[in-house]
Short mmCIF file of C-alpha atoms in Angstrom, two decimals:
data_model
loop_
_atom_site.label_atom_id
_atom_site.label_comp_id
_atom_site.label_asym_id
_atom_site.label_seq_id
_atom_site.Cartn_x
_atom_site.Cartn_y
_atom_site.Cartn_z
CA UNK A 1 84.01 -90.53 -1.75
CA UNK A 2 88.00 -92.25 -1.32
CA UNK A 3 88.49 -95.75 -2.97
CA UNK A 4 87.87 -98.42 0.14
CA UNK A 5 90.96 -100.50 -1.04
CA UNK A 6 93.48 -97.16 -1.46
CA UNK A 7 92.28 -95.70 1.97
CA UNK A 8 93.27 -98.94 3.66
CA UNK A 9 97.26 -98.72 1.11
CA UNK A 10 97.50 -95.46 2.45
CA UNK A 11 96.67 -96.59 5.87
CA UNK A 12 98.97 -99.14 6.45
CA UNK A 13 101.95 -96.87 4.60
CA UNK A 14 100.86 -94.57 7.32
CA UNK A 15 101.73 -97.87 9.65
CA UNK A 16 104.73 -99.01 7.66
CA UNK A 17 106.51 -95.45 8.45
CA UNK A 18 105.89 -95.51 12.24
CA UNK A 19 106.89 -99.07 12.36
CA UNK A 20 110.20 -98.32 10.18
CA UNK A 21 110.92 -95.01 12.07
CA UNK A 22 110.32 -97.79 15.84
CA UNK A 23 112.83 -99.88 14.00
CA UNK A 24 115.77 -97.13 13.43
CA UNK A 25 115.13 -95.91 17.19
CA UNK A 26 115.13 -99.62 18.63
CA UNK A 27 118.17 -100.14 16.87
CA UNK A 28 119.83 -97.28 18.07
CA UNK A 29 119.25 -98.88 21.71
CA UNK A 30 120.78 -101.04 20.91
CA UNK A 31 123.93 -99.64 19.11
CA UNK A 32 124.46 -97.68 22.70
CA UNK A 33 123.59 -100.26 25.12
CA UNK A 34 127.39 -99.91 25.90
CA UNK A 35 127.73 -96.16 25.37
CA UNK A 36 129.65 -94.44 28.23
CA UNK A 37 130.05 -90.92 28.72
CA UNK A 38 132.97 -89.61 27.73
CA UNK A 39 134.39 -87.48 30.33
CA UNK A 40 134.94 -89.25 34.35
CA UNK A 41 131.74 -88.25 36.14
CA UNK A 42 129.21 -87.47 32.67
CA UNK A 43 126.12 -89.32 31.62
CA UNK A 44 126.36 -91.74 28.97
CA UNK A 45 122.99 -92.58 26.31
CA UNK A 46 120.20 -91.96 26.84
CA UNK A 47 118.00 -94.08 25.13
CA UNK A 48 114.87 -93.32 23.05
CA UNK A 49 111.27 -93.40 22.79
CA UNK A 50 108.86 -93.57 20.39
CA UNK A 51 105.14 -92.10 21.59
CA UNK A 52 102.15 -93.17 18.43
CA UNK A 53 98.91 -90.75 17.87
CA UNK A 54 96.20 -91.41 16.17
CA UNK A 55 95.26 -88.41 13.33
CA UNK A 56 91.92 -88.36 11.91
CA UNK A 57 93.45 -88.88 7.77
CA UNK A 58 90.99 -86.45 6.29
CA UNK A 59 91.28 -87.53 2.76
CA UNK A 60 90.90 -90.76 3.76
CA UNK A 61 88.19 -90.34 6.00
CA UNK A 62 89.77 -93.05 8.95
CA UNK A 63 92.33 -92.46 11.57
CA UNK A 64 95.74 -92.94 10.96
CA UNK A 65 98.18 -93.37 13.70
CA UNK A 66 101.47 -91.29 13.61
CA UNK A 67 104.25 -90.76 15.66
CA UNK A 68 103.74 -87.53 18.78
CA UNK A 69 107.04 -87.74 19.73
CA UNK A 70 110.32 -88.86 19.88
CA UNK A 71 112.15 -88.35 23.78
CA UNK A 72 114.47 -90.05 25.96
CA UNK A 73 113.78 -92.97 28.60
CA UNK A 74 113.93 -91.11 32.03
CA UNK A 75 114.83 -94.50 33.73
CA UNK A 76 117.91 -94.02 35.95
CA UNK A 77 121.52 -94.95 34.97
CA UNK A 78 122.98 -98.36 35.74
CA UNK A 79 125.97 -97.53 37.83
CA UNK A 80 128.90 -100.08 37.64
CA UNK A 81 132.39 -99.55 39.86
CA UNK A 82 135.18 -99.94 37.07
CA UNK A 83 137.45 -97.72 37.29
CA UNK A 84 140.06 -98.21 34.64
CA UNK A 85 137.38 -97.38 32.95
CA UNK A 86 138.11 -93.64 31.07
CA UNK A 87 134.34 -92.60 32.07
CA UNK A 88 135.08 -93.23 35.61
CA UNK A 89 133.91 -90.38 38.41
CA UNK A 90 136.35 -89.77 40.74
CA UNK A 91 135.06 -93.37 43.16
CA UNK A 92 135.43 -95.38 40.20
CA UNK A 93 132.04 -95.66 39.25
CA UNK A 94 130.80 -96.06 35.38
CA UNK A 95 127.44 -94.43 34.17
CA UNK A 96 126.14 -97.44 31.93
CA UNK A 97 123.13 -95.97 29.62
CA UNK A 98 119.27 -97.34 30.73
CA UNK A 99 119.10 -100.11 28.19
CA UNK A 100 117.80 -103.21 28.60
CA UNK A 101 118.91 -106.16 25.13
CA UNK A 102 115.84 -107.84 26.18
CA UNK A 103 113.19 -104.72 26.08
CA UNK A 104 114.79 -103.07 23.41
CA UNK A 105 114.76 -106.99 21.62
CA UNK A 106 111.13 -107.29 22.74
CA UNK A 107 110.02 -104.12 20.50
CA UNK A 108 111.84 -104.33 17.70
CA UNK A 109 109.88 -108.06 17.05
CA UNK A 110 106.47 -105.94 18.12
CA UNK A 111 107.60 -103.56 15.33
CA UNK A 112 108.79 -105.73 12.90
CA UNK A 113 105.25 -108.30 13.00
CA UNK A 114 103.54 -104.50 13.07
CA UNK A 115 105.47 -103.80 10.18
CA UNK A 116 104.67 -107.13 8.37
CA UNK A 117 100.80 -106.34 9.26
CA UNK A 118 100.53 -103.31 7.41
CA UNK A 119 102.62 -104.41 4.16
CA UNK A 120 100.41 -107.63 4.28
CA UNK A 121 96.92 -105.40 4.02
CA UNK A 122 99.40 -103.03 1.26
CA UNK A 123 99.41 -106.37 -0.47
CA UNK A 124 95.88 -107.66 -0.74
CA UNK A 125 94.91 -104.25 -1.25
CA UNK A 126 96.92 -104.99 -4.20
CA UNK A 127 95.54 -108.08 -5.65
CA UNK A 128 92.00 -106.70 -4.95
CA UNK A 129 92.91 -104.38 -6.85
CA UNK A 130 94.34 -106.73 -9.59
CA UNK A 131 91.05 -108.66 -9.73
CA UNK A 132 88.87 -105.85 -9.82
CA UNK A 133 91.05 -104.99 -12.98
CA UNK A 134 90.57 -108.64 -14.30
CA UNK A 135 86.99 -108.67 -14.31
CA UNK A 136 86.62 -105.38 -15.70
CA UNK A 137 88.07 -106.42 -18.20
CA UNK A 138 86.01 -109.67 -19.46
#
């Protein structure tokens, strides 16, 4: 059987990895929120989404989080009339990414809070291990 403090650290570490990837994807979405296509009428940047899954960590004997998939959002692109844009079609319409900055910022905040929570679990587990070591010394 694995030590419960080690198990907590291992599970929190998996959470850190998952939320770190999520923050990278959200950052990429925000960076490309205005990226249009390169040719007239071409598709712009498509928003990416991250899905997670619970997976049994056999070493710990508990469910851990893993990234299931990084996929593109199927929401339709926004269309604006801007004939001066190089990506405009013959009608002067430009397809813009399906990225909503407000939603991305909310996702970033949620991912950041989850990351911080997992980091606190690791810090607390380390503090408990240090306390156990101190008790064993006396």
